[in-house]
XYZ file of N, CA and C in Angstrom:
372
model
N 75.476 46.402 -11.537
C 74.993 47.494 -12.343
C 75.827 47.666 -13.604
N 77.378 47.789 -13.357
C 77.569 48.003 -14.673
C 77.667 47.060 -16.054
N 77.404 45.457 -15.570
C 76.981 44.446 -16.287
C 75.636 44.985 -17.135
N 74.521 45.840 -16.731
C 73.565 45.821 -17.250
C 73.593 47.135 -18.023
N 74.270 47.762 -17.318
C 74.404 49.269 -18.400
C 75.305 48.900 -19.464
N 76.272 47.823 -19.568
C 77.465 47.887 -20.674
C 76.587 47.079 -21.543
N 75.753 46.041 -20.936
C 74.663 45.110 -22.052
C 73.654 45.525 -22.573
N 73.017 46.823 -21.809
C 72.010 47.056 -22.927
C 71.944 48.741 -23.180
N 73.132 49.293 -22.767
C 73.695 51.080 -22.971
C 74.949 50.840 -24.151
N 75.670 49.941 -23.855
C 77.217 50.198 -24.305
C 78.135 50.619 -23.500
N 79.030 50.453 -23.884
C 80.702 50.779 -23.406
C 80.496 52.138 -23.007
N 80.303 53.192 -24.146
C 80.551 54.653 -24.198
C 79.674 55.107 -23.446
N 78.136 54.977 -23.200
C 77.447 55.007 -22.317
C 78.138 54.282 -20.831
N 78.333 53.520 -20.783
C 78.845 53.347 -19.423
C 80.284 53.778 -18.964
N 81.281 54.403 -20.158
C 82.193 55.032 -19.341
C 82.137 56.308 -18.802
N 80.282 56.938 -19.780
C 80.802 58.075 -19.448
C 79.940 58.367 -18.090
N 78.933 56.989 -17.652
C 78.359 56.938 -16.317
C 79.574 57.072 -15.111
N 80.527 56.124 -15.170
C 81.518 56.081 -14.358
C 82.765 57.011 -14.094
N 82.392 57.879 -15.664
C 83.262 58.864 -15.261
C 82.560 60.291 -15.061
N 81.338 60.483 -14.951
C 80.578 61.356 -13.970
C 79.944 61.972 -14.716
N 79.657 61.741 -16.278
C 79.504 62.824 -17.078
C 77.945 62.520 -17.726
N 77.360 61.566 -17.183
C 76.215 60.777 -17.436
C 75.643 60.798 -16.136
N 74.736 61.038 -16.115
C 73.666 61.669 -15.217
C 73.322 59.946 -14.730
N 72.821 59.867 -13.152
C 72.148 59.387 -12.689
C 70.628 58.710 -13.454
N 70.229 60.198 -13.379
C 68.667 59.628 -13.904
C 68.873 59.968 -15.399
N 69.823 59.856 -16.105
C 69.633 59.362 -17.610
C 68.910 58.159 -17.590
N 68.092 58.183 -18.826
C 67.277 57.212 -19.006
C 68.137 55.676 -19.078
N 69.101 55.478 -19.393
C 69.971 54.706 -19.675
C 69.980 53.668 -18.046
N 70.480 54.702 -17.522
C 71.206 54.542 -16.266
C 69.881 54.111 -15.169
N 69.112 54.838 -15.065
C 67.475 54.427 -14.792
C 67.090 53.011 -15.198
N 67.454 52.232 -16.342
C 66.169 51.884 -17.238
C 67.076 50.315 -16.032
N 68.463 50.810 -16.227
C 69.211 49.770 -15.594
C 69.098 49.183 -14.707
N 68.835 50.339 -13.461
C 68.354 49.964 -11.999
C 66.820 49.688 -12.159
N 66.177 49.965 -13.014
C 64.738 48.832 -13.242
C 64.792 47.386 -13.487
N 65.761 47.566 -14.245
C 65.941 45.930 -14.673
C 66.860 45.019 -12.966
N 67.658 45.805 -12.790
C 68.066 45.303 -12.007
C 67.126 44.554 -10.461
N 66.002 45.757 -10.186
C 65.254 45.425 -9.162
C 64.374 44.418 -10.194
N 64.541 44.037 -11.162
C 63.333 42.911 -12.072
C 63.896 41.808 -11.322
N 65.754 41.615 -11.828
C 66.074 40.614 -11.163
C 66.173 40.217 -9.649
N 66.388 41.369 -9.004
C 66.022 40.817 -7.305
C 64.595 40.334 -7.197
N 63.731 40.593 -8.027
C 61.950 39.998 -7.685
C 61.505 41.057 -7.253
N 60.107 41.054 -7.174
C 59.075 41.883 -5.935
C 59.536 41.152 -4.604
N 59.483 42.128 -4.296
C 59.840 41.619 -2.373
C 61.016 41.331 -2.116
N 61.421 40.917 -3.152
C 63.598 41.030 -3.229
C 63.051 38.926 -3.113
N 61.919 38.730 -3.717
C 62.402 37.217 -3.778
C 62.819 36.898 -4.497
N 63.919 37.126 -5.301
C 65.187 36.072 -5.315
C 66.487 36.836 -5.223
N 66.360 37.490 -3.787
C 67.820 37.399 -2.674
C 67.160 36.901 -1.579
N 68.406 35.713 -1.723
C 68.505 35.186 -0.462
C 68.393 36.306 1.025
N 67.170 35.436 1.834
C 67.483 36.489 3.310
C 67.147 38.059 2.992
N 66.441 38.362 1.825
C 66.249 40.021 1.559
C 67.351 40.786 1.445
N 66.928 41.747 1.175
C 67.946 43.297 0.854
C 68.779 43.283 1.765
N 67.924 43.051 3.164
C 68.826 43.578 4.437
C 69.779 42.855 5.080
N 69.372 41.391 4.284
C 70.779 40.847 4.649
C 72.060 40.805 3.921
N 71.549 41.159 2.773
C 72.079 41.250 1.376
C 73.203 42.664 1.363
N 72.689 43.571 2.250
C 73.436 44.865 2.277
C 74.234 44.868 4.391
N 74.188 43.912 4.906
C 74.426 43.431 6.276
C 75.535 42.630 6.196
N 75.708 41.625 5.121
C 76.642 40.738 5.130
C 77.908 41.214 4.565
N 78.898 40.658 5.096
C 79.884 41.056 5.108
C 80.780 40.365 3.617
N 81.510 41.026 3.166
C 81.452 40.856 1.811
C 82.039 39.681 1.420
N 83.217 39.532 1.892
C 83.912 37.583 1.808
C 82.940 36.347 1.618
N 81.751 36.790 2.349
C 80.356 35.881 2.863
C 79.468 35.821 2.099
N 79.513 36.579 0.898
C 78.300 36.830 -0.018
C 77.756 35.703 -0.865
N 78.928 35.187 -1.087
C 78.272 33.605 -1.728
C 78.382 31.923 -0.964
N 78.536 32.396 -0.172
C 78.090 31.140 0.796
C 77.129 30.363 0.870
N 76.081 30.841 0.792
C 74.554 30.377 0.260
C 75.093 29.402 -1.338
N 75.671 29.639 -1.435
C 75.843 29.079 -3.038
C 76.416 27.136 -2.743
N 76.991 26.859 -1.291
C 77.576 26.001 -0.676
C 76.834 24.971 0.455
N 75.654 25.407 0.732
C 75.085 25.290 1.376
C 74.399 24.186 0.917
N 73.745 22.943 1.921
C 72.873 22.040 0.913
C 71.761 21.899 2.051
N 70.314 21.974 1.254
C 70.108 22.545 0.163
C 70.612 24.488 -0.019
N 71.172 24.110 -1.427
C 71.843 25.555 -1.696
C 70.906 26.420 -1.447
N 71.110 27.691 -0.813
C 70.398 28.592 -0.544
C 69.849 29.665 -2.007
N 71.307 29.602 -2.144
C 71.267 30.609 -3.683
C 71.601 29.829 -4.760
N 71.588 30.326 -6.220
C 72.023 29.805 -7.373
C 72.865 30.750 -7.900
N 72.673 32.045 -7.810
C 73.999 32.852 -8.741
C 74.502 34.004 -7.340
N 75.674 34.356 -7.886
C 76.017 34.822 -6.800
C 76.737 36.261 -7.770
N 76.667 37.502 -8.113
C 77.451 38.208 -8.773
C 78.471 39.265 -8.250
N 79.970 38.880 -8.985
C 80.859 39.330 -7.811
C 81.891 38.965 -8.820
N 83.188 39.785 -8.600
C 84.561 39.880 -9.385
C 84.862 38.491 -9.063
N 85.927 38.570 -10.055
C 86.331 36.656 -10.123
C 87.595 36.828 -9.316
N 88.044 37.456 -8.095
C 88.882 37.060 -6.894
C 88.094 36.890 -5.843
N 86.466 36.380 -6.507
C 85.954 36.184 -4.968
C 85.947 34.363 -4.695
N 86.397 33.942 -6.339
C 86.598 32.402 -5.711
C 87.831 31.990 -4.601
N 88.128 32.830 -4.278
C 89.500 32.338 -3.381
C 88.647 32.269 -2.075
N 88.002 33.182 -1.934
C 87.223 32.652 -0.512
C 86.463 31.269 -0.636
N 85.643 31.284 -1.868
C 84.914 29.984 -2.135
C 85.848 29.214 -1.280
N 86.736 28.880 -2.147
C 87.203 27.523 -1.749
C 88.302 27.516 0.109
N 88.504 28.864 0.213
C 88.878 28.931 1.700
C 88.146 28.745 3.193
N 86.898 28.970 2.536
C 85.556 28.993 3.181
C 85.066 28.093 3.610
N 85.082 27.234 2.186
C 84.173 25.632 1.925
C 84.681 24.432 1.645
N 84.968 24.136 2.629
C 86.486 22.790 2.554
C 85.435 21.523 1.370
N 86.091 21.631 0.371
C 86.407 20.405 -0.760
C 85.684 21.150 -1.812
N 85.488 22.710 -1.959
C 84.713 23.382 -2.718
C 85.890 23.279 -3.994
N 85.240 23.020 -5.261
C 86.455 23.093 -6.369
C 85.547 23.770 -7.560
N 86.585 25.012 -8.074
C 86.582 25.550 -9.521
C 85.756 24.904 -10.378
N 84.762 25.117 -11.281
C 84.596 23.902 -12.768
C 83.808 22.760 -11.934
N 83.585 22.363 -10.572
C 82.795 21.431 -10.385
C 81.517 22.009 -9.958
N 81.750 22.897 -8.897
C 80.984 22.875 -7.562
C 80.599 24.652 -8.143
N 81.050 25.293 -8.709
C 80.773 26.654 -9.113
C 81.979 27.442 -10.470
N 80.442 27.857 -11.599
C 81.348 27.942 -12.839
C 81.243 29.414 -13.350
N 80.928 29.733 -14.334
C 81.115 31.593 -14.649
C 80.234 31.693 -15.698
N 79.473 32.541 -15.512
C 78.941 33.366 -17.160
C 78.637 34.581 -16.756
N 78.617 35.337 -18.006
C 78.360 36.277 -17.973
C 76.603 37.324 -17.663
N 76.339 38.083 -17.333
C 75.102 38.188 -17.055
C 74.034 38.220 -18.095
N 72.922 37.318 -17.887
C 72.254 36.710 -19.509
C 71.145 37.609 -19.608
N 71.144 39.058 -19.651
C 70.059 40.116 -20.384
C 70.082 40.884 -21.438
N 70.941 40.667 -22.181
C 71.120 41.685 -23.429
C 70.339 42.046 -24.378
N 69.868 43.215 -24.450
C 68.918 43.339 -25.976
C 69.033 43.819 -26.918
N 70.793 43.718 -26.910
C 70.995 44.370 -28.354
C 71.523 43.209 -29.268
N 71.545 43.513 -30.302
C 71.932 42.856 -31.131
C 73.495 42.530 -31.341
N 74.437 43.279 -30.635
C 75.848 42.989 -30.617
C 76.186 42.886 -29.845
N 77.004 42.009 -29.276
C 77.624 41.688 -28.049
C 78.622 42.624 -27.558
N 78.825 42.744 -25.794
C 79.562 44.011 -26.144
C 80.626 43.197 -24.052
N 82.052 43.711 -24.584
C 82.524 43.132 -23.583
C 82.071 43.462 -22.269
N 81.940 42.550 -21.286
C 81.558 42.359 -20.097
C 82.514 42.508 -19.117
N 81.989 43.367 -18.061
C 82.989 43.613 -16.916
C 84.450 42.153 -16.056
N 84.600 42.678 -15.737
C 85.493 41.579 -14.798
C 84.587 40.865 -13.920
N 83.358 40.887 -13.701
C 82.618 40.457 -12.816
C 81.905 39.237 -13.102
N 81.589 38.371 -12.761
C 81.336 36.864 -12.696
C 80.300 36.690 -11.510
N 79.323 35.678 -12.447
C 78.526 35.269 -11.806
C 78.782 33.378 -11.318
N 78.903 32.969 -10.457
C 79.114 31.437 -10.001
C 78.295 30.881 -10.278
N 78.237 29.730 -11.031
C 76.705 29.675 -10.396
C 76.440 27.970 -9.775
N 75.767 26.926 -9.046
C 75.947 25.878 -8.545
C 74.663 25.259 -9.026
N 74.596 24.152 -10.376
C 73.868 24.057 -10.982
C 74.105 21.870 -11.223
């Protein structure tokens, strides 16, 4: 979420979501969690295993699917100390080969605006 509010709200809009002073159902904050259910699909097809496994699994485990052959998933979004499990997980899994980083690709503004600590893997 806050990948999509800082890309298409801003910074100031999203600090002042996180710091309580920005309403839920601001349009902002709304328009976000629309976009967001765009990217899970109708029916949540494209999460792996649905919502319910998606909100079931235990969090170390979340990109595992990403290791899998055939890979289950393709992006996996999650802070960048979650590669330490990657590779603890997935014996011969390596950095830069097997899973790499970008940032989340929806922006509609015209200026780029810094992006959370959060990283997407992706196995391509």
């Amino acid at each position: 979420m806050k990948e999509i509010v800082l890309s298409k709200a801003g910074p100031a809009v999203y600090d002042s979501w996180w710091q309580g002073k920005t309403k839920w159902s601001d349009p902002a904050i709304k328009g976000a969690w629309q976009e967001w259910g765009n990217i899970l699909g109708p029916g949540d097809s494209n999460v792996y295993g649905s919502s319910k496994l998606a909100i079931s699994q235990p969090f170390g485990n979340g990109g595992d699917g990403l290791f899998k052959n055939p890979p289950k998933c393709y992006m996996h979004n999650q802070a960048s100390f979650i590669t330490d499990n990657f590779v603890k997980q997935n014996a011969g899994v390596k950095a830069g080969t097997d899973f790499k980083f970008f940032p989340l690709p929806m922006s509609t503004r015209q200026t780029r605006v810094r992006m959370s600590a959060q990283v997407m893997p992706s196995r391509c």
